[in-house]
Tab-separated table of C-alpha atoms in Angstrom:
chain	number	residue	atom	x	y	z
A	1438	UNK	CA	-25.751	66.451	-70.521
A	1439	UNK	CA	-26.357	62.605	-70.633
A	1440	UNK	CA	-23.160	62.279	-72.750
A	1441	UNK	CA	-20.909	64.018	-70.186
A	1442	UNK	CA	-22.708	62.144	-66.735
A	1443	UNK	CA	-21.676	58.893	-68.510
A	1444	UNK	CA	-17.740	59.118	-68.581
A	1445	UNK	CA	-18.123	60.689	-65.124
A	1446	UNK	CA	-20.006	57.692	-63.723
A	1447	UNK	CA	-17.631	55.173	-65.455
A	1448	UNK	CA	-14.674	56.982	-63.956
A	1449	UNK	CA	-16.076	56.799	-60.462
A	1450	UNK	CA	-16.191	53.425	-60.531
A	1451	UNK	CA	-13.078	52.655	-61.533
A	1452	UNK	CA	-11.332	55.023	-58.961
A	1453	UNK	CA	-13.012	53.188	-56.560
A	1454	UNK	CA	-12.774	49.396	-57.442
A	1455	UNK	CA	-8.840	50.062	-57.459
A	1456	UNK	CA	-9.003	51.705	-54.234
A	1457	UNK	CA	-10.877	48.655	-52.829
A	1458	UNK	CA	-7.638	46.667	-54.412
A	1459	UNK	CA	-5.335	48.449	-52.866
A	1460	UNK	CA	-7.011	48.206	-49.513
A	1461	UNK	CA	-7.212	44.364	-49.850
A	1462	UNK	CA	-3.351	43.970	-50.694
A	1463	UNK	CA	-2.569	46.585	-47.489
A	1464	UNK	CA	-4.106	44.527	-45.168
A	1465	UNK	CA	-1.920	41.448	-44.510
A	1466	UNK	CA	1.162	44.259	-44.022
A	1467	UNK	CA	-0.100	44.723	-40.015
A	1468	UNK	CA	0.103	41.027	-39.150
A	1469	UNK	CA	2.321	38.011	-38.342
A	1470	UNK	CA	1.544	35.557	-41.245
A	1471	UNK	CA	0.863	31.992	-40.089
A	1472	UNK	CA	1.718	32.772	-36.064
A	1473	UNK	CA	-1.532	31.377	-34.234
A	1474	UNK	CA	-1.792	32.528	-30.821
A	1475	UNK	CA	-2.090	29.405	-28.226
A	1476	UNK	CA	-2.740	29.089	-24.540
A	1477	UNK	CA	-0.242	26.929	-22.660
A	1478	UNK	CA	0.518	24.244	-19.722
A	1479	UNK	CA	3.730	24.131	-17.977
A	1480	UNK	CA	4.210	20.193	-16.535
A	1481	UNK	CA	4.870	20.427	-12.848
A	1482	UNK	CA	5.093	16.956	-10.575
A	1483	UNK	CA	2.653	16.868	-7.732
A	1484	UNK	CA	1.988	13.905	-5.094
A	1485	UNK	CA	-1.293	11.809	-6.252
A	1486	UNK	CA	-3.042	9.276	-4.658
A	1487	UNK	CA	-5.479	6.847	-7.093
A	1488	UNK	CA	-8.640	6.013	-5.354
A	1489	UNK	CA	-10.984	3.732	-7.679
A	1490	UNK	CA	-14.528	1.961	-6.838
A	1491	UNK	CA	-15.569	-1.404	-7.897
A	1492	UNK	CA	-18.590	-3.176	-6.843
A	1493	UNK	CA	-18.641	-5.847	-4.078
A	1494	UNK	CA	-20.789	-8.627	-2.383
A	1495	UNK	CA	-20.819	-9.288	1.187
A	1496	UNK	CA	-20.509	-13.002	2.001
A	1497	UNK	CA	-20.836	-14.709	5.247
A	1498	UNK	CA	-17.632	-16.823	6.719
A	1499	UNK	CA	-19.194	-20.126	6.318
A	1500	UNK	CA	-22.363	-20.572	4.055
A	1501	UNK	CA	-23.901	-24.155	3.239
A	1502	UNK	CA	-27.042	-25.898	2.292
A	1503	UNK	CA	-28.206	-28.965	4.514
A	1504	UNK	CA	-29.095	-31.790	2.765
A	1505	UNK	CA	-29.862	-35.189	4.326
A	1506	UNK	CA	-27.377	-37.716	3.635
A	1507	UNK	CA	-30.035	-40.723	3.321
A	1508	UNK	CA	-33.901	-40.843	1.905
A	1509	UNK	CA	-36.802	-41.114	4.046
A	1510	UNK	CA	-39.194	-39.521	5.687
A	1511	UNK	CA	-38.993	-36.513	8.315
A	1512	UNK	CA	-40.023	-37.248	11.692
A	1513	UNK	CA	-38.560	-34.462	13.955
A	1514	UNK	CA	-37.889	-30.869	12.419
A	1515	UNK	CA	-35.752	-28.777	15.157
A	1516	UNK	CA	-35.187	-25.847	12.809
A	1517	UNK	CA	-35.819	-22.010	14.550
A	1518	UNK	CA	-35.720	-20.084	11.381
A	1519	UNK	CA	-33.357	-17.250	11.788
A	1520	UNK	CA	-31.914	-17.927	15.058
A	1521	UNK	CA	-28.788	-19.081	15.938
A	1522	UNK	CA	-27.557	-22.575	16.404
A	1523	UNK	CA	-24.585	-24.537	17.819
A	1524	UNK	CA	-22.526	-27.110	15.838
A	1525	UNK	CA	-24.013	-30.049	16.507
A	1526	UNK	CA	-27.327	-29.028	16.921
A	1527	UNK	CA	-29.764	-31.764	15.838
A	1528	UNK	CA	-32.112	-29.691	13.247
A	1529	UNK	CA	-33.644	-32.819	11.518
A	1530	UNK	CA	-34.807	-36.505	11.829
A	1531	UNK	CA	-35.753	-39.465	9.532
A	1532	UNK	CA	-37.666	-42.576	10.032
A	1533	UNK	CA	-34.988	-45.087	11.338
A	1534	UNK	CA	-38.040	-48.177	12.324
A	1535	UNK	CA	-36.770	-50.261	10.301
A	1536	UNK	CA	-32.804	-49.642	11.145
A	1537	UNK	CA	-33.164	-50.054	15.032
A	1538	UNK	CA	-35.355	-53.948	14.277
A	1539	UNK	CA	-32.438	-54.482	11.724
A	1540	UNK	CA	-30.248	-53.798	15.415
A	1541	UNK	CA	-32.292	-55.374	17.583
A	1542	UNK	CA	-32.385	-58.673	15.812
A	1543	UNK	CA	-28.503	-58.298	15.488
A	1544	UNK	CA	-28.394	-57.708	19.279
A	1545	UNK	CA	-29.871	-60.953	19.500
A	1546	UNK	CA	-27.461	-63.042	17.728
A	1547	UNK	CA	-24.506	-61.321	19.157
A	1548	UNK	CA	-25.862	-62.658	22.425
A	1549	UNK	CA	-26.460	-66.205	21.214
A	1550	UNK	CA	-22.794	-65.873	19.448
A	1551	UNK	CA	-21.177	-64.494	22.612
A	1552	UNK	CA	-22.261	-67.942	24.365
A	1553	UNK	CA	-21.313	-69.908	21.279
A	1554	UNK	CA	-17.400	-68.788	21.606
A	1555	UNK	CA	-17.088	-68.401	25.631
A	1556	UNK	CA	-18.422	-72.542	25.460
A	1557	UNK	CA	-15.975	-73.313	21.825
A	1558	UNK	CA	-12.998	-71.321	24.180
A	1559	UNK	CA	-13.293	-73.923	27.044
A	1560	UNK	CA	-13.758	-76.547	25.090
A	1561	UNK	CA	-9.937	-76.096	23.027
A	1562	UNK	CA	-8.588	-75.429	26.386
A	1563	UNK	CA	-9.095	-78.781	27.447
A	1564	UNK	CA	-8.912	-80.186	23.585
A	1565	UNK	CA	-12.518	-81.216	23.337
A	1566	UNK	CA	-12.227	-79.355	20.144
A	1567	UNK	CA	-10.344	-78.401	17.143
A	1568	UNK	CA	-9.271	-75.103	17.025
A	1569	UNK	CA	-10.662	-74.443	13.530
A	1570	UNK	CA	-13.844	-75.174	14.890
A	1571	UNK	CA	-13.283	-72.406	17.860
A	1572	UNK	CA	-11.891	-70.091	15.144
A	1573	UNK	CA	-15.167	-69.936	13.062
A	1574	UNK	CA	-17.373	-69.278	16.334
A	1575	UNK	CA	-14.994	-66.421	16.612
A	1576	UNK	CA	-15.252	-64.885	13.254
A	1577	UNK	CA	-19.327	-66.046	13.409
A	1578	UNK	CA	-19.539	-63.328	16.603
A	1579	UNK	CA	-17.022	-60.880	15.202
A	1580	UNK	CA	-19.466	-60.586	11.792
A	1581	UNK	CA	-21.932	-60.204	13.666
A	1582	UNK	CA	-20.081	-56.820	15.432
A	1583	UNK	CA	-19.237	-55.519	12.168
A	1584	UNK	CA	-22.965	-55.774	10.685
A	1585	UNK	CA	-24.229	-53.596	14.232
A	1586	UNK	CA	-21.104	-50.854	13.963
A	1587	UNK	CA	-23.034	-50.517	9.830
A	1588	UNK	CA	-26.488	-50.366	10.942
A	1589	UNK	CA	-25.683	-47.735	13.893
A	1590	UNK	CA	-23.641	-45.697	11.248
A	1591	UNK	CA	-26.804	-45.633	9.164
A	1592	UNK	CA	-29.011	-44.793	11.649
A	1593	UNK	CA	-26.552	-41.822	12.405
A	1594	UNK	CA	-26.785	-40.646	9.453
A	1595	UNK	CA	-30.852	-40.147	9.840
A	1596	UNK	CA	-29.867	-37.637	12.189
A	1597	UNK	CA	-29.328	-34.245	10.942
A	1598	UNK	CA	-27.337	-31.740	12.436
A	1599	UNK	CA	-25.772	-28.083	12.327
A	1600	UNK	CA	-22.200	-28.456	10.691
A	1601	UNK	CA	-20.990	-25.645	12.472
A	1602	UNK	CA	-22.662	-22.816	14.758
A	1603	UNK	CA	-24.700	-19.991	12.350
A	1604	UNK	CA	-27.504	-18.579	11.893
A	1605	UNK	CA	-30.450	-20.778	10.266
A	1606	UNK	CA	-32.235	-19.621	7.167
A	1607	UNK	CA	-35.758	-20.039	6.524
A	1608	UNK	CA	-36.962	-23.990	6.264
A	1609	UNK	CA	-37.419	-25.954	2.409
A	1610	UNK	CA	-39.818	-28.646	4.261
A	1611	UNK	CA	-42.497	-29.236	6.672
A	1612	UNK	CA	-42.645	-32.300	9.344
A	1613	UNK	CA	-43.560	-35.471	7.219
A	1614	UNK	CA	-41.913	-34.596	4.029
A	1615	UNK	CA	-40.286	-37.435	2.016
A	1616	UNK	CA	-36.576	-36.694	1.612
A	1617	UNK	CA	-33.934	-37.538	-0.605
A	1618	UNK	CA	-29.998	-36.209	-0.058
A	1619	UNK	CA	-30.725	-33.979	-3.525
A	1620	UNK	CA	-33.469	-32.408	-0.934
A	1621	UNK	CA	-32.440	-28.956	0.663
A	1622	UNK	CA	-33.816	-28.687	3.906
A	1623	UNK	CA	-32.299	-25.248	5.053
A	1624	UNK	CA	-29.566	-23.024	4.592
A	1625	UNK	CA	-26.731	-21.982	6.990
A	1626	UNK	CA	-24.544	-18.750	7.622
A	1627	UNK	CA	-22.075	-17.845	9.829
A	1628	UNK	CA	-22.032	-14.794	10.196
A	1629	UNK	CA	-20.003	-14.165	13.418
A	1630	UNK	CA	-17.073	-13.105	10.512
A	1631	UNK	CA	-18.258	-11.935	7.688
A	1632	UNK	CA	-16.367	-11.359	4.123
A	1633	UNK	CA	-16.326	-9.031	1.312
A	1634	UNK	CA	-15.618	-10.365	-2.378
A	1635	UNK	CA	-14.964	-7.644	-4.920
A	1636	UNK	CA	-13.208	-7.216	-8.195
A	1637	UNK	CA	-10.514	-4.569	-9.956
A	1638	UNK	CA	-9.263	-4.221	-12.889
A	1639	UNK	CA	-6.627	-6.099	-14.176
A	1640	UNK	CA	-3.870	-3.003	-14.203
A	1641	UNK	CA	-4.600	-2.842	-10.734
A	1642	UNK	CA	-3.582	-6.474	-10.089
A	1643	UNK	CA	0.138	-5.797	-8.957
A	1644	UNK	CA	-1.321	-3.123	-6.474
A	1645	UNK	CA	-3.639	-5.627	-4.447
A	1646	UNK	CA	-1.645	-7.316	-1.442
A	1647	UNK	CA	-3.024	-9.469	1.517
A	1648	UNK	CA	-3.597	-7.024	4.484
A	1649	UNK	CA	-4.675	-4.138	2.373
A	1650	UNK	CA	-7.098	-1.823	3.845
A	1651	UNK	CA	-10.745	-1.200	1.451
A	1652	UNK	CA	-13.207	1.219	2.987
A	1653	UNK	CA	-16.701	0.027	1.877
A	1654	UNK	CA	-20.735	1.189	1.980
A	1655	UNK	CA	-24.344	-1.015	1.631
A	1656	UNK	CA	-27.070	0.363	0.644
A	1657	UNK	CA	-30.060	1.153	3.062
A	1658	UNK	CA	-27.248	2.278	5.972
A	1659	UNK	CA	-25.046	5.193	6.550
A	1660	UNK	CA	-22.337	3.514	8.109
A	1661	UNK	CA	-18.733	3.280	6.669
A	1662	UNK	CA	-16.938	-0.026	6.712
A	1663	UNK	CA	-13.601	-1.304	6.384
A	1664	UNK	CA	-12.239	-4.824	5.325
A	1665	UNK	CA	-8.709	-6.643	5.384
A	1666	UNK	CA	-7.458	-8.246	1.580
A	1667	UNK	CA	-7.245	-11.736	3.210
A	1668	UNK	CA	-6.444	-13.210	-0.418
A	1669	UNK	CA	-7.057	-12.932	-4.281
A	1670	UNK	CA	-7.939	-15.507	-6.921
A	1671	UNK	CA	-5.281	-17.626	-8.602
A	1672	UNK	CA	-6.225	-16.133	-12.429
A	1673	UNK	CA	-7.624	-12.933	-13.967
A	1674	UNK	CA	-11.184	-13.667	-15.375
A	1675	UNK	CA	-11.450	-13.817	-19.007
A	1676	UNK	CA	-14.626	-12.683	-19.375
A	1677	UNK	CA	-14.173	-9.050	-18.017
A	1678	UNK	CA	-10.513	-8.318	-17.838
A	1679	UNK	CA	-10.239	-8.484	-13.398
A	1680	UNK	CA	-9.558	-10.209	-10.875
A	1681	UNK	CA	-11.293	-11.360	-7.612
A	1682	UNK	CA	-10.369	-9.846	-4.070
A	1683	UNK	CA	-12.101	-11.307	-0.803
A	1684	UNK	CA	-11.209	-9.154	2.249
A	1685	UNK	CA	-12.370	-9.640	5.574
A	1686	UNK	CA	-15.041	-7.250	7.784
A	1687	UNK	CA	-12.682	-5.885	10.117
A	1688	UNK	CA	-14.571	-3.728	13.231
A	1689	UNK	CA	-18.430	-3.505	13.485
A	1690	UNK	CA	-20.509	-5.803	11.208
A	1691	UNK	CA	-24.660	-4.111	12.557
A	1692	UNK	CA	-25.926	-3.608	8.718
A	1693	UNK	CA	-24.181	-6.305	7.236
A	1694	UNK	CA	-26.220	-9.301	5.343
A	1695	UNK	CA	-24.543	-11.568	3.617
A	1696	UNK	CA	-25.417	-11.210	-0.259
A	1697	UNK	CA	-25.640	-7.217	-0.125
A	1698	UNK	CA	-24.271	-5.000	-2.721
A	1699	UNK	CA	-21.520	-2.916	-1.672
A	1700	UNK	CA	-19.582	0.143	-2.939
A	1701	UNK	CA	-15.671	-0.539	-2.066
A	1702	UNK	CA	-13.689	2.011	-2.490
A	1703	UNK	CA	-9.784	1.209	-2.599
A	1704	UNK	CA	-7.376	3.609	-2.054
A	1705	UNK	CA	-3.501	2.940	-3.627
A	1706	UNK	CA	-0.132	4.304	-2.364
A	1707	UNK	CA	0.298	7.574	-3.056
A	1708	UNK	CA	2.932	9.036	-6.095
A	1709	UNK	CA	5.627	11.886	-5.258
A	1710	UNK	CA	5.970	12.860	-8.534
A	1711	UNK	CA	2.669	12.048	-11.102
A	1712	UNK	CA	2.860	14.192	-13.814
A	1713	UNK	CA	-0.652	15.170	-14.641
A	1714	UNK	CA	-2.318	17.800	-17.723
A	1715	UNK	CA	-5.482	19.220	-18.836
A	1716	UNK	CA	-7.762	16.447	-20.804
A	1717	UNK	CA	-8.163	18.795	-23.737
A	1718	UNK	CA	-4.139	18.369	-24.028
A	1719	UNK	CA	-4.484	15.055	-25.557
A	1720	UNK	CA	-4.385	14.130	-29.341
A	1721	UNK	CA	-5.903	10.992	-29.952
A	1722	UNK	CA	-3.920	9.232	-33.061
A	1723	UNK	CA	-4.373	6.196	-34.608
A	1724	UNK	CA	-0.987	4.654	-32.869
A	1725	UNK	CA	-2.053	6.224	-29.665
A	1726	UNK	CA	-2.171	9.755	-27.928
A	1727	UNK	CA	-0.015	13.028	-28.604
A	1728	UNK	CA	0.605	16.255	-26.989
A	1729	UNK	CA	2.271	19.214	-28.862
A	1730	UNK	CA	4.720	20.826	-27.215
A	1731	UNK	CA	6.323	24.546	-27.434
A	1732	UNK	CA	9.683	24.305	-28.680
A	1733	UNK	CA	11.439	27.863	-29.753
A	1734	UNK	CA	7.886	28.867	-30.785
A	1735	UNK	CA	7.327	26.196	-33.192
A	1736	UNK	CA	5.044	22.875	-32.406
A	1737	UNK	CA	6.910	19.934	-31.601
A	1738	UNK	CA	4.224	16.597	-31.343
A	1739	UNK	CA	5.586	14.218	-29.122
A	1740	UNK	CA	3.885	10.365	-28.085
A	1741	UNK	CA	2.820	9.869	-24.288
A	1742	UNK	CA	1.360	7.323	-22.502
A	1743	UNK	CA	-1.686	8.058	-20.315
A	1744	UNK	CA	-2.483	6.560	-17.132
A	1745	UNK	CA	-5.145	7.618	-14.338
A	1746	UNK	CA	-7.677	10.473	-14.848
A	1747	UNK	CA	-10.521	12.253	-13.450
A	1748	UNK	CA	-12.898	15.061	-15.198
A	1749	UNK	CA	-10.782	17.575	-15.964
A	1750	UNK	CA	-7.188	16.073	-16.104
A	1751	UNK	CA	-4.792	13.034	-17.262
A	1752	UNK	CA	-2.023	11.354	-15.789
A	1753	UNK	CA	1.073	10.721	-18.426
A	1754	UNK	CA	3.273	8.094	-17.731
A	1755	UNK	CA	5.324	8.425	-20.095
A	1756	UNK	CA	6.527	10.990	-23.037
A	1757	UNK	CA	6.945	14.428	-20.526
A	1758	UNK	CA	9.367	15.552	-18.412
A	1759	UNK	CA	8.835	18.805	-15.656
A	1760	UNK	CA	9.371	21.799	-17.164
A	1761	UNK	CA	8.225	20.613	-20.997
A	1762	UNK	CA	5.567	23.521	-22.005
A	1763	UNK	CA	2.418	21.741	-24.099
A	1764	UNK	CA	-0.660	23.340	-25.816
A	1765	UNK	CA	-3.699	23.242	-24.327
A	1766	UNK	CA	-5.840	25.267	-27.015
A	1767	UNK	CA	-5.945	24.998	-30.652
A	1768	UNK	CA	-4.538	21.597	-30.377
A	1769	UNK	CA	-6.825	20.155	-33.255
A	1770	UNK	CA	-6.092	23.152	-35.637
A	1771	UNK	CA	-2.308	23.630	-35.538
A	1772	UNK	CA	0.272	21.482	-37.341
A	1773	UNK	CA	3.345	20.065	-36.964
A	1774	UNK	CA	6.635	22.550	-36.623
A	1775	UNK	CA	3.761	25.527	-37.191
A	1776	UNK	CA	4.715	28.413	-35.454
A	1777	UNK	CA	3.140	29.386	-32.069
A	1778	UNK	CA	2.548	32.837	-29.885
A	1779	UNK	CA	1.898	31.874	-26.209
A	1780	UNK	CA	-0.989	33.956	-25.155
A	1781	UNK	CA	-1.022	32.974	-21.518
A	1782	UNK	CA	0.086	29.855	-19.115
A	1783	UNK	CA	-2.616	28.479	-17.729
A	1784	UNK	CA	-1.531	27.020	-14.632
């Protein structure tokens, strides 16, 4: 019985290893060899404006410190820290004793010399002397006027006023204090107008004109804010690629400090016609960026340049037209002139 089990065994198995063949080489016969089934993006135009942020710094008008122009020593300290002031306002005075004798003893001798030429001018009227003689009494009294008009400029300049009207900072010295002019005594803002200075990026340089509207936000307030593009720098910074914008605070300022952070948010004129398609379109590439587009079913990969983007699409400049028909799945996988089955458009 063994010897007749054996052959049957051995012919089972090879009836069924060559129907297991056969059922292998069947397979392929109900599909479309090397057709990969896609999902698509038709390119449509739509009207886009670009909105970017950058960060900003609010700046006041007029800023300065206030330094004395001469050493010495404080004698009168006007300053009310944080309050306003006029221009003009005398914050600040130094020790001038030994300025005014320096005056008073000229005072003197311009008196003396005053005498000196009224007697030398009589006396050439009527010849009793040369007129070299009446000449140097002359220039004697007219030194004499010169040296006074340079000792009352000094002593002006122990005086210490507000260059312009602002608000005062907090004061660098007490009463007493032995100044030099390397000395800051306080610090000045005005803030009656106050300025924004922010920066964009340098492909946003031909955008930015003078009398641009920004919209802007500080921290610590709720308020919205809007500023005027008063000017630009003369040169793109090296450093980071962008170039300085300063705009002026138009409407209410109640918030504003100067040397906050702000948020300014700049919105450009708005396009008729972007052409924009899904981020996962895009094939990066060693020269640049790719889509692949449907062409009579087969893949066709054509350059593009990119522009603007947000989270979910990407703006193409250039390399698509309206109407072209690009992948949007299996972009990584399929291969140049490869056939493609469009399972759906995803727009």
């Amino acid at each position: 019985m063994n010897r007749i089990s054996t052959p049957l065994l051995l012919l089972i198995l090879l009836l069924g290893t060559q129907a297991c063949h056969e059922k292998k080489k069947a397979a392929p016969a109900g599909q479309k060899k090397g057709t990969a089934k896609v999902d698509a993006f038709i390119v449509k135009t739509e009207a886009f404006a670009e909105n970017i942020e950058t960060p900003g710094t609010i700046v006041a008008n007029e800023v300065t410190e206030i330094h004395p122009e001469v050493s010495g020593r404080i004698t009168q300290l006007n300053i009310r820290e944080g309050q306003f002031v006029s221009q003009g306002t005398v914050l600040a005075k130094i020790y001038d004793g030994d300025l005014q004798a320096q005056l008073k003893k000229l005072e003197a001798q311009l008196n003396i010399a005053k005498v000196n030429e009224d007697r030398a001018r009589q006396l050439v009227d009527i010849q009793g002397i040369s007129k070299q003689d009446y000449d140097n009494s002359l220039l004697t009294m007219q030194n004499i006027q010169a040296d006074m008009a340079l000792i009352r400029t000094e002593i002006s300049r122990t005086v210490i006023r507000a260059p312009f009207t602002g608000k005062m900072g907090l004061k660098a010295i007490s009463i007493g204090a032995y100044v030099t002019p390397a000395t800051v005594i306080a610090t000045i803002n005005q803030t009656s107008t106050l300025k924004i200075d922010f920066v964009v990026p340098e492909k946003y340089t031909s955008k930015i004109a003078p009398g641009q509207i920004v919209n802007f936000t500080v921290e610590g307030s709720p308020a919205n804010y809007a500023a005027k593009v008063m000017a630009t720098e003369s040169n793109v910074a090296v450093a980071n690629r962008s170039l300085t914008v300063r705009g002026t605070v138009t409407g209410s300022t109640q918030g504003l400090i100067p040397g906050a952070f702000a948020k300014v948010k700049i919105s450009f004129a708005p396009k008729s016609n972007a052409l924009f398609i899904p981020t996962q379109s895009i094939l990066p590439t060693a020269r640049g960026k790719q889509v692949i587009l449907v062409n009579n079913s087969k893949a066709v990969f054509s350059d593009v340049e990119t522009g603007s983007r947000d989270s979910a699409r990407v703006e193409i400049i250039k390399g698509l037209k309206p109407g072209d028909t690009i992948l949007v799945t299996g972009v990584m996988a399929t291969k140049p002139n490869a056939k493609v089955s469009i399972n759906k458009i995803v727009n």
